[in-house]
XYZ file of C-alpha atoms in Angstrom:
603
model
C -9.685 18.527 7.738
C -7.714 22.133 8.052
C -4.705 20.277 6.678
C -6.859 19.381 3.696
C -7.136 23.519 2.662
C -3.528 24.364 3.447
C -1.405 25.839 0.757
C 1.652 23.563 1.507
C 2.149 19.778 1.382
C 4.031 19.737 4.938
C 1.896 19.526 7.557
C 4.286 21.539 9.921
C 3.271 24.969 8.424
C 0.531 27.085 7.529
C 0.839 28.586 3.683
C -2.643 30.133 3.195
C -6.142 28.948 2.419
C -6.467 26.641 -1.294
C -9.122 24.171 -2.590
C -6.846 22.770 -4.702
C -6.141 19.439 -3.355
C -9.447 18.341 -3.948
C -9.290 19.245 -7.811
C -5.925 17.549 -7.717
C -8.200 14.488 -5.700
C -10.774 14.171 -8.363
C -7.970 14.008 -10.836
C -5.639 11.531 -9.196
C -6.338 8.651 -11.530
C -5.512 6.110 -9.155
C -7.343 7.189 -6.339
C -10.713 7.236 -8.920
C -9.400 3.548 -10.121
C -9.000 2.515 -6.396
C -12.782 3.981 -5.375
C -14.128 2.420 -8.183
C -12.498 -0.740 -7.442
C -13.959 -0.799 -3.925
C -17.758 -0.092 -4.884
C -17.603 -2.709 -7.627
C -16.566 -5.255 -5.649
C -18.246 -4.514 -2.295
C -21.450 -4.572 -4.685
C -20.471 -7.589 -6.671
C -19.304 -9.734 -3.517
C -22.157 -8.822 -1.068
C -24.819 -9.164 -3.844
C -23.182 -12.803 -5.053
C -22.619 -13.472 -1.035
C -26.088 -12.695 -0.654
C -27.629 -15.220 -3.088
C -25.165 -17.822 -2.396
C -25.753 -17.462 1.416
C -29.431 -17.122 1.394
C -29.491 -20.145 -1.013
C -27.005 -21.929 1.743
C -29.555 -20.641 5.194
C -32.650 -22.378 3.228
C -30.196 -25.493 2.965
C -29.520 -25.149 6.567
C -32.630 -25.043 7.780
C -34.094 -27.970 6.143
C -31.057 -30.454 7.554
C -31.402 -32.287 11.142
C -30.255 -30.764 14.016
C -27.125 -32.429 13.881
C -26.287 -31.610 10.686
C -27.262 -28.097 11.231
C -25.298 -27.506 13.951
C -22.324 -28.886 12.498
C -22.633 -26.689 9.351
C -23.222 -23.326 11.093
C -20.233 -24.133 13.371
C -17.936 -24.855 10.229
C -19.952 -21.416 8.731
C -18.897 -19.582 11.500
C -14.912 -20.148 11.080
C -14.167 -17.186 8.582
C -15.432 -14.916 11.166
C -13.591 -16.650 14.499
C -10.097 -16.180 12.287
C -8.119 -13.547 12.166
C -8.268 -11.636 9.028
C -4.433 -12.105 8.270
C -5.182 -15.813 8.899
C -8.000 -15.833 6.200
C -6.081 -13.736 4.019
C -2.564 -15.736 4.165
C -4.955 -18.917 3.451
C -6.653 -17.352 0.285
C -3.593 -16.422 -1.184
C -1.750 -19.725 -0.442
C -4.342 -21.414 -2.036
C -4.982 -19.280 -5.154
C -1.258 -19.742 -5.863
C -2.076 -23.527 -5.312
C -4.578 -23.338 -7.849
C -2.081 -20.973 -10.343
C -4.615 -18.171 -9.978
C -3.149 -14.781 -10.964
C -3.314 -12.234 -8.477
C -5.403 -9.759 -9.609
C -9.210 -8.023 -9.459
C -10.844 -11.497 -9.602
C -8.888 -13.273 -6.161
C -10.034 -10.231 -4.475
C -13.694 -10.638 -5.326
C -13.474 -14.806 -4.656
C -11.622 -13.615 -1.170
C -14.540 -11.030 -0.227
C -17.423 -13.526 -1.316
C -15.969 -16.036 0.419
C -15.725 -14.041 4.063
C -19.214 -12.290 3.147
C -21.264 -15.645 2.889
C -20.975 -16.157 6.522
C -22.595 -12.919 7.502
C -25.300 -13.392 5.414
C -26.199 -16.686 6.159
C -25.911 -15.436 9.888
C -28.461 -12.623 8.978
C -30.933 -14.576 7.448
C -31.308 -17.669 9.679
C -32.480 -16.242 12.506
C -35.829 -15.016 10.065
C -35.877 -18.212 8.853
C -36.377 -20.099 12.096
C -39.259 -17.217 12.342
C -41.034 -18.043 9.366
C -43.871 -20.568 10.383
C -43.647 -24.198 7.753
C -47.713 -24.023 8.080
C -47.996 -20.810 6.018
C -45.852 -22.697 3.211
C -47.623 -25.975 3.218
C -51.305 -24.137 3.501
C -50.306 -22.126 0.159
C -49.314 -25.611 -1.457
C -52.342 -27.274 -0.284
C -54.512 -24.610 -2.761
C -52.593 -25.208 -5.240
C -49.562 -23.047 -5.209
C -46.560 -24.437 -6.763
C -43.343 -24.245 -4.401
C -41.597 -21.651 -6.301
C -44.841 -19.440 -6.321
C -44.968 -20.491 -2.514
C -41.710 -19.296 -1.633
C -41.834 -16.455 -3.714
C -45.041 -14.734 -1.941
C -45.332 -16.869 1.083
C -41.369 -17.557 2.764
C -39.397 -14.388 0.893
C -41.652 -11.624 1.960
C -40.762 -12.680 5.621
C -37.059 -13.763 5.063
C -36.798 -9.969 3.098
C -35.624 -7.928 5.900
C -32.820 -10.938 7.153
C -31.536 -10.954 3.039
C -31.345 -7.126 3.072
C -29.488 -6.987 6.439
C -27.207 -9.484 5.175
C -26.789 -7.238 1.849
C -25.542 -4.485 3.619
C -23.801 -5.951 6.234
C -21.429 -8.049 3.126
C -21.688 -4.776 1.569
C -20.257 -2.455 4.321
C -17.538 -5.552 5.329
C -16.090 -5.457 1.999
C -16.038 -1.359 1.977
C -14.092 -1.556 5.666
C -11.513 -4.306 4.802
C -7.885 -4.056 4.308
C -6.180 -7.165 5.518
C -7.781 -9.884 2.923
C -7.368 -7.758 0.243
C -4.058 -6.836 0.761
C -2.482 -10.366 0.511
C -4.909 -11.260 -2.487
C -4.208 -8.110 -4.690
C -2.382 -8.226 -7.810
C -0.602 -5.484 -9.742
C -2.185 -2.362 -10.746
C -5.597 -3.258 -8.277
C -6.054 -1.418 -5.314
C -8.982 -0.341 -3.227
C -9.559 2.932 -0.877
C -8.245 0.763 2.174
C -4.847 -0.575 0.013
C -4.513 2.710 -1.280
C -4.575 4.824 2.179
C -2.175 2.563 3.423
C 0.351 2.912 0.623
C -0.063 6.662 0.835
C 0.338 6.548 4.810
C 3.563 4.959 4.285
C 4.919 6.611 1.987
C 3.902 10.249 4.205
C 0.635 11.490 3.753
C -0.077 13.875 0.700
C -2.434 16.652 0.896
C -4.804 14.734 -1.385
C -5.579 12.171 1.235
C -6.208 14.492 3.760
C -9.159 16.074 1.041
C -9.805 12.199 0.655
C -10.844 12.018 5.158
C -12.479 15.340 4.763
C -14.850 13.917 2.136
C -15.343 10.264 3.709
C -15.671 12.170 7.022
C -18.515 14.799 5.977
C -20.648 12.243 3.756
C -20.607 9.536 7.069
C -21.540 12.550 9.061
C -24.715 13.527 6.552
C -25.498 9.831 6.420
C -25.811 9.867 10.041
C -27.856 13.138 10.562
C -30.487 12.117 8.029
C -30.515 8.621 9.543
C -31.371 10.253 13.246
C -34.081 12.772 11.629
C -36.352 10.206 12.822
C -38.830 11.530 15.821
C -37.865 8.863 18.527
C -41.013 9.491 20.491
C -43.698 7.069 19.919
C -46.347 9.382 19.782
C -44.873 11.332 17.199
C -43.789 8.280 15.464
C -47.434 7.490 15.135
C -48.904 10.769 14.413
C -46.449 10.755 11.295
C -47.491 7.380 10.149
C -51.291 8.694 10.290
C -50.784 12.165 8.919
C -52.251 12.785 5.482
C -48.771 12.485 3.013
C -48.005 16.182 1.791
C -45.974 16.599 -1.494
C -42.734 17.094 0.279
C -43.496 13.820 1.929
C -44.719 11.974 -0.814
C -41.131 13.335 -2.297
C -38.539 12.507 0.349
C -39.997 9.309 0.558
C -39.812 8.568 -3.123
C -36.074 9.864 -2.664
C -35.097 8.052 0.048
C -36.543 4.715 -0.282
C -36.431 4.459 -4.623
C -34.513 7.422 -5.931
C -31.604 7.594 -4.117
C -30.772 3.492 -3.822
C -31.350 3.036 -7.012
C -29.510 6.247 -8.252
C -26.116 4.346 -6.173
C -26.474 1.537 -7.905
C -26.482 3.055 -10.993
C -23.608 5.005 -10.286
C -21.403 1.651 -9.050
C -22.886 -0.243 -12.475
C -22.022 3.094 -14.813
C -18.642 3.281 -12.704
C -18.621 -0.201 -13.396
C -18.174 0.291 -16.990
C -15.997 2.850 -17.363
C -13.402 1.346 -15.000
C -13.828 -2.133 -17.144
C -13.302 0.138 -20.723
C -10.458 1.958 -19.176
C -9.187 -0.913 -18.020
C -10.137 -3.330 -21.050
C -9.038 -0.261 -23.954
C -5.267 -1.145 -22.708
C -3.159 -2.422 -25.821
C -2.167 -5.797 -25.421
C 1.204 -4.246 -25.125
C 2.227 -3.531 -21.024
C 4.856 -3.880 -18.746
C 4.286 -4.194 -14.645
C 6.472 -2.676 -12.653
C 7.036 -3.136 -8.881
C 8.681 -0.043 -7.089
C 9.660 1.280 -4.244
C 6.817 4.084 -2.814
C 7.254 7.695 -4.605
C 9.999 6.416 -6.217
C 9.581 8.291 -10.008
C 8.047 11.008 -11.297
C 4.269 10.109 -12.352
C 4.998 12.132 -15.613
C 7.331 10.182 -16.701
C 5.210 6.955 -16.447
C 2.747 8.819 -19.178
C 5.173 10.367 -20.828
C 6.515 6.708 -21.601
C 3.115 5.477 -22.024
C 1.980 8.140 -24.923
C 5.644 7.764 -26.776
C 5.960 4.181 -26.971
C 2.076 2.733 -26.803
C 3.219 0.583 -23.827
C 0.882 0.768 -20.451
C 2.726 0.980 -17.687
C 1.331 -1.550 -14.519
C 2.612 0.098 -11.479
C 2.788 -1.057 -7.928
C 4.730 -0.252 -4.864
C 6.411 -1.755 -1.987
C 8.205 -0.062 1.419
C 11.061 -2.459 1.821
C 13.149 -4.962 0.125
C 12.091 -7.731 2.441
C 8.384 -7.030 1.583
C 8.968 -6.873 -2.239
C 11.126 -10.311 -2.123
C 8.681 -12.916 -0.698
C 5.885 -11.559 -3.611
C 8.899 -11.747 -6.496
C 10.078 -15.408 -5.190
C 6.644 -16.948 -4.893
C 5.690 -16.086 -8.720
C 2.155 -15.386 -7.673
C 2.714 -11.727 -9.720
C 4.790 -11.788 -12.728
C 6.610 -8.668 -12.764
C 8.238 -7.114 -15.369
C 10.870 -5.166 -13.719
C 11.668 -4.781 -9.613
C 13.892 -2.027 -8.417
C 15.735 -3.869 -5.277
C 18.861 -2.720 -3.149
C 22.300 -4.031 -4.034
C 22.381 -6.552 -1.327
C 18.265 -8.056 -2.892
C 20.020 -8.318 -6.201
C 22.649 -10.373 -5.130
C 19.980 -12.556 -2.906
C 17.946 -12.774 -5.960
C 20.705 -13.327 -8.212
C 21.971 -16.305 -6.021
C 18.289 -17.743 -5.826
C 18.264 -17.488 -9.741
C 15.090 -14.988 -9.539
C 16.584 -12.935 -12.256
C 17.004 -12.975 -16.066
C 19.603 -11.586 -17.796
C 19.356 -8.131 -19.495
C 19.584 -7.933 -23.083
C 21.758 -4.785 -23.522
C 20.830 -4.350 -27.031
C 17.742 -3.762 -26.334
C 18.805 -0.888 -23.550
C 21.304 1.543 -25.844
C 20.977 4.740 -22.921
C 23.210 2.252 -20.763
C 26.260 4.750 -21.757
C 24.660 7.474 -19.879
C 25.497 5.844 -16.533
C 28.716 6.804 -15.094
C 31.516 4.017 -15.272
C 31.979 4.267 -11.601
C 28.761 3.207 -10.862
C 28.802 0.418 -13.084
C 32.184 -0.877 -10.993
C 30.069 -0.190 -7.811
C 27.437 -2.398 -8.963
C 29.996 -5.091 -9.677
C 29.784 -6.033 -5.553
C 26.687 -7.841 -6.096
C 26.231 -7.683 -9.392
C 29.800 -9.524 -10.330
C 29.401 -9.926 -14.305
C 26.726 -6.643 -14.747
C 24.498 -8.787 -16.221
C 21.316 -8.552 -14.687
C 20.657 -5.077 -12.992
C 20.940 -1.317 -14.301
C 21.458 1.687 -11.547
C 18.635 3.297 -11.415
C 19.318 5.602 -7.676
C 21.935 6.141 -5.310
C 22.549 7.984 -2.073
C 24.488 7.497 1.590
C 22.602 6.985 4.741
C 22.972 9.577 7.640
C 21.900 11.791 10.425
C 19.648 14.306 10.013
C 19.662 16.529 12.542
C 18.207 20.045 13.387
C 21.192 22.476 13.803
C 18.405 24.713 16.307
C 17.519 21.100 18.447
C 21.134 19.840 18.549
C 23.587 22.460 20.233
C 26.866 20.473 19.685
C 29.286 18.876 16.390
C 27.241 16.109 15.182
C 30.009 13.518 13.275
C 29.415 10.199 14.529
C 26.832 7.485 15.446
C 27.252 7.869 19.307
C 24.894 11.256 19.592
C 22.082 8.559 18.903
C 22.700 6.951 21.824
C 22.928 10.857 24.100
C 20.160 10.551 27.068
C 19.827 14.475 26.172
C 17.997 13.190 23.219
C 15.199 11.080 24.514
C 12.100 10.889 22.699
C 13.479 13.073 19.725
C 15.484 10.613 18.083
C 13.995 8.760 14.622
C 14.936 5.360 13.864
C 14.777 3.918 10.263
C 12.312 0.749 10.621
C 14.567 -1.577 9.041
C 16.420 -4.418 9.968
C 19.701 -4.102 7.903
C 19.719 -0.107 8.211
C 19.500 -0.328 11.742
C 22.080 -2.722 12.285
C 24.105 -0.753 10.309
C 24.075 2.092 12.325
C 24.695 0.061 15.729
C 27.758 -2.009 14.108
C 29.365 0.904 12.699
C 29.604 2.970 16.019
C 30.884 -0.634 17.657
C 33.465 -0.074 14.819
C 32.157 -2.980 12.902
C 31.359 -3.888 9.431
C 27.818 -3.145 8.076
C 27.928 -6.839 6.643
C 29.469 -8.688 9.823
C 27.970 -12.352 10.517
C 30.230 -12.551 13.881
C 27.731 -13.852 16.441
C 29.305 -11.723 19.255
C 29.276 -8.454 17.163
C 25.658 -8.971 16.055
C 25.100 -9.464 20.277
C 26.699 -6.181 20.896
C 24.655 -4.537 18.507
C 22.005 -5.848 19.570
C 22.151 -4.899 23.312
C 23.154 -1.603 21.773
C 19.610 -1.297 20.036
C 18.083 -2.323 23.071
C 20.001 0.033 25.267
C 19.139 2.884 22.939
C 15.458 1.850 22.420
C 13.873 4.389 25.647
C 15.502 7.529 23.629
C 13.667 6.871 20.458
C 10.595 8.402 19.616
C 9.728 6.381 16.394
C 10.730 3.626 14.189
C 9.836 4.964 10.472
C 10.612 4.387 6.972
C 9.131 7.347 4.740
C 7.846 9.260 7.783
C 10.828 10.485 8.693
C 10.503 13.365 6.035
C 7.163 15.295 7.632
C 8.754 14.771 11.135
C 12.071 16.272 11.103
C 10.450 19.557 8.540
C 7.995 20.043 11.290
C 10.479 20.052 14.019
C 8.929 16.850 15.540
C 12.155 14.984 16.315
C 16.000 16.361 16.638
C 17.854 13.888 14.995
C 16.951 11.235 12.538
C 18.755 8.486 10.509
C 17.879 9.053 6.724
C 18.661 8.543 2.725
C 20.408 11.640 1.680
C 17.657 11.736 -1.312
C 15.023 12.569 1.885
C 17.656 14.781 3.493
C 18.052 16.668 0.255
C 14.105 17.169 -0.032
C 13.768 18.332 4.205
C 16.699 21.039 3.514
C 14.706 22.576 0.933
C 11.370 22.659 3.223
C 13.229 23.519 7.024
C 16.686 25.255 5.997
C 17.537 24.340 10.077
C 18.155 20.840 8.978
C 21.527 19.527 8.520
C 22.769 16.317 6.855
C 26.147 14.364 7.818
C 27.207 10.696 7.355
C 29.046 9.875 10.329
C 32.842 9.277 10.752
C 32.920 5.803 11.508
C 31.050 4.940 7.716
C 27.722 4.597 6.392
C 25.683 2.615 4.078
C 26.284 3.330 0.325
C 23.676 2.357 -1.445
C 22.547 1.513 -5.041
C 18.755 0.694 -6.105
C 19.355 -1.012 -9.254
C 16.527 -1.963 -12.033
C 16.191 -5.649 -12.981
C 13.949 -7.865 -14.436
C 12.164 -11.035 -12.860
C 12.944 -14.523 -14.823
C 9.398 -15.232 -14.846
C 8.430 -11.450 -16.454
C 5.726 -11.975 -19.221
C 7.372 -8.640 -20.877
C 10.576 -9.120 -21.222
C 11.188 -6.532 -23.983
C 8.524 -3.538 -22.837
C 10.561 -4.122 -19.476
C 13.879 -3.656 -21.360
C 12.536 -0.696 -23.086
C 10.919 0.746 -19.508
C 14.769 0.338 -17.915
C 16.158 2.034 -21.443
C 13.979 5.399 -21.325
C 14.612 5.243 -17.539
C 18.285 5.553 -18.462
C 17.260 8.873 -20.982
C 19.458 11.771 -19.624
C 16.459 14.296 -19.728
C 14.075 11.397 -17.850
C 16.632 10.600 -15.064
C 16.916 15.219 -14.462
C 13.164 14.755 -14.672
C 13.327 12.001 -11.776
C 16.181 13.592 -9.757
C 14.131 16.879 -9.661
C 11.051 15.606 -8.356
C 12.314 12.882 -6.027
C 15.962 14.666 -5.306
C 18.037 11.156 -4.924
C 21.308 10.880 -6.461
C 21.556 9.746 -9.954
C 24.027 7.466 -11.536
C 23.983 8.965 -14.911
C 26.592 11.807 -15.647
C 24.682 13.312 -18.899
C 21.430 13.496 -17.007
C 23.180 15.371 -13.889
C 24.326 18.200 -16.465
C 21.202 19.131 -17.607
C 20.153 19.625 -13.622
C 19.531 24.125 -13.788
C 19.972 24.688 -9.984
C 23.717 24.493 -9.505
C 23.361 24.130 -5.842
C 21.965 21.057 -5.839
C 24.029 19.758 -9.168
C 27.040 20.302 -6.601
C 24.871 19.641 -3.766
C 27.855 17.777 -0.920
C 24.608 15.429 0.074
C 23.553 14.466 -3.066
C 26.580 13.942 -5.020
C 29.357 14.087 -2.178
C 32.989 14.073 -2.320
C 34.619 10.367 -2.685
C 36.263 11.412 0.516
C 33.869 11.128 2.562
C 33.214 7.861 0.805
C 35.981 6.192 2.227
C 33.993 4.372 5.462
C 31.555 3.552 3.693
C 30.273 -0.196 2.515
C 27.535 -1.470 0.426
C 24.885 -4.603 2.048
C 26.123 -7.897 0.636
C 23.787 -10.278 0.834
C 24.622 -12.400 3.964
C 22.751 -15.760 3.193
C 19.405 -16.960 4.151
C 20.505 -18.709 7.348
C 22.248 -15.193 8.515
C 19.092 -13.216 7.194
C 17.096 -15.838 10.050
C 19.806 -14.692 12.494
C 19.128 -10.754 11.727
C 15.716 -11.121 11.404
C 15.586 -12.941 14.963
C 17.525 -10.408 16.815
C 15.404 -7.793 15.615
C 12.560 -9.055 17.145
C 13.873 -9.729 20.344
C 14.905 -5.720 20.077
C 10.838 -4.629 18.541
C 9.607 -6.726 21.684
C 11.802 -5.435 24.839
């Protein structure tokens, strides 16, 4: 909550009192699209749960015993499973059934685990509600839907309303479903936070907790200004109804529910026009997490008419599993060197048309001879970022040279040490101190790397991706293994950091842009990569996100000369030499990786 009104976006300092987060909150255009998202479909699936489970209890209820019990054991499945276990299952199957992924799988997914709460909610009133009643109202004459409606739902009411809010408030607190049955561009609160977490928390979710935090907090005061003493209870209930009473009543039990649904129908609407008034003319794009400028995504969107879909991911072996299945057809993916070359050898990728991406001459010909590692022919991927990987370390933490590897591994260092969470990147840094290659597929080196992971795992404090950044500026952690683009960023905030790629070699690494075979926008994706490659748009990008950039123009037009001829950012080819980029090793030696790195996450 106090980080919520501080001046600064690190959380390691106080810069003085500001309310401008939440301004910047109510502005943030996808955290509005991701609340509205979440009321319209906890609404829409609990109130479609509701009829479609109260409609299934009266069902139910009339079967045999045997047949009842059956059913309400089946029912009750959804809710013995694991949520990752319903949610893997919903999106296997909607792929099945060539659903896109999108607004409408995550509505079928939350009806679907709502109906068994509400059939659980409204059974046990139905087993309440006495047959006699029923019959004696058809007996003078009633018909059976005037019966039901003013003899069974009057008693069932409270069970359908419990089940109501308890589909409603299910569908508010889940993550896990929704996450594997999202598509591009669709996110709610819970999606959202999680993103934002992972990238490193900005201010604006911080303002987001304070709010969420405050209105439970109301919710529950007014909820316990009930007397709890009988007495008073009934004194209450008997006193003559003053204005004020007459009024909070009319607010609480009418005004105020019916004011929230108004507000999640109106909401509704204007999320459906905003989302509806998009020319039929977009591109998606799947990206790594605050990986571009947001200007530059409206800046292309107001000169060229296109909309711009964006989504992100934390790590290439998260984006490639969603890219390979086809569930989401993106228009253009921003993988690692080694990715393209897996998803050029899986034939994931179409080829670029170069016509149709003229700023191509803006990026550096050594770059373009880099890319040629995994990228043989340049045919199918455009460098988009660059950058080294390396130790940060805090010159007023670490009292001694800090060139190589090996410091990771100094007992002097316990619990102050940051790990990237990453399979390849961590390997990396073991083989290289063993003196190996970054890309080795030798059995016996991959063992001694291992045990060397192991051996160092007691002196780490934490494996992170993008949360290395807030620790090391607020002096949580001595040393830390880091892009330089992060690096460059932490120097700026804590001038006692320090950045070095080790002596025995690093990772050099290229993020390249590329395009999907089955992208649906093959030429908005083209033009997305082309104004990408702009020399003003990639000074724009290296300003606000400070990792290297491959094109020469753009790096001219950079103002600070410090960091135009910043060593980390754009270092000497010297201290190049050690370094190698990821090839991609093959699927049966990604198993191999993948299965040592668990055995070193478990120990």
């Amino acid at each position: 909550m106090v980080l919520s009104f501080n001046n600064t976006k690190t959380r390691s300092k106080w810069n003085g009192f500001t309310g401008k987060w939440y301004l910047q909150l109510f502005q943030n255009k996808d955290i509005m699209n991701a609340l509205y998202t979440t009321l319209i479909i906890a609404f829409l699936s609990a109130l479609i749960a509701t009829l479609i489970g109260t409609a299934a209890a009266l069902g139910i209820q009339a079967m045999r015993t045997k047949a009842r019990t059956l059913l309400l054991g089946v029912t009750n499945i959804p809710m013995l499973n694991a949520d990752i276990v319903t949610g893997i299952s919903l999106m296997l199957l909607f792929i099945a059934c060539r659903f896109t992924l999108g607004f409408s799988t995550i509505l079928l997914a939350h009806i679907t685990f709502n109906i068994p709460y509400v059939i659980l909610s409204v059974m046990p009133k139905l087993k309440q509600t006495s047959k006699r009643t029923y019959e004696a109202a058809l007996d003078l004459g009633a018909s059976p839907s005037y019966a039901f409606r003013k003899v069974v739902l009057p008693d069932i009411m409270p069970g359908i309303f419990s089940g109501f809010l308890l589909a409603f408030t299910m569908s508010l607190d889940d993550f896990v479903i929704t996450h594997f049955t999202k598509g591009p561009g669709i996110d709610t609160l819970s999606t959202k936070i999680y993103s934002e977490v992972r990238k490193g928390i900005k201010p604006e979710m911080y303002a987001l907790s304070t709010i969420m935090f405050l209105t439970v907090l109301i919710l529950l005061f007014l909820v316990n200004m009930t007397p709890d003493d009988p007495k008073v209870k009934k004194a209450a209930v008997h006193a003559p109804a003053g204005k004020f009473r007459k009024f909070s009543r009319f607010f609480f039990h009418r005004f105020a529910p019916a004011a929230i649904m108004l507000v999640i129908v109106i909401g509704g609407f204007v999320y459906g026009s905003s989302s509806g008034n998009m020319s039929g003319e977009k591109v998606i794009v799947y990206n790594w997490g605050d990986y571009i400028d947001p200007e530059i995504i409206t800046m292309f969107e107001d000169e060229t008419g296109i909309d711009v879909v964006y989504e992100e991911y934390e790590t290439n072996e998260i984006m490639y599993p969603k890219v390979q299945s086809g569930a989401i057809a993106y228009d253009v993916v921003c993988p690692s060197d080694y990715m393209v070359q897996r998803m050029i050898e899986n034939d994931l990728l179409a080829e670029i048309n170069y016509e149709n991406v003229p700023n191509l001459k803006y990026i550096d010909d050594i770059y373009m001879e880099m890319s040629k590692q995994y990228d043989p022919e340049n045919k199918y991927s455009v460098p988009y970022l660059w950058g080294t990987v390396g130790i940060l370390y805090n010159k007023k933490m670490v009292d001694e040279p800090v060139d190589s590897w090996n410091i990771l591994w100094d007992e002097k260092y316990t619990d102050s040490i940051l790990m990237q969470d990453s399979v390849r990147d961590a390997f990396a840094v073991a083989l290289k101190s063993l003196g190996y290659s970054l890309n080795s597929t030798d059995l016996d080196e991959l063992e001694a790397a291992k045990k060397l992971l192991i051996k160092q795992k007691p002196l780490v404090q934490a494996y992170v991706i993008d949360q290395v950044r807030d620790k090391m500026i607020g002096n949580e952690a001595a040393l830390g293994v880091i892009y330089s683009g992060e690096a460059l960023y932490c120097q700026k905030e804590n001038p006692d950091l320090e950045y070095v790629i080790p002596k025995e070699g690093s990772n050099l690494w290229i993020d390249a842009l590329v395009i999907p075979k089955n992208a649906q926008n093959k030429k908005n994706a083209e033009a997305f990569i082309n104004y990408l490659c702009r020399p003003d748009i990639a000074k724009m990008n290296f300003d606000y996100i400070t990792y290297s950039i491959p094109n020469s123009a753009g790096r001219e037009l950079i103002e600070d000369e410090s960091m135009r001829e910043s060593n980390i950012a754009f270092p000497d080819i010297s201290q190049l030499k050690n370094c190698e980029t990821f090839n991609f090793l093959g699927d049966e030696n990604e198993i191999i990786y993948n299965q040592l790195w668990r055995e070193i996450k478990s120990k």
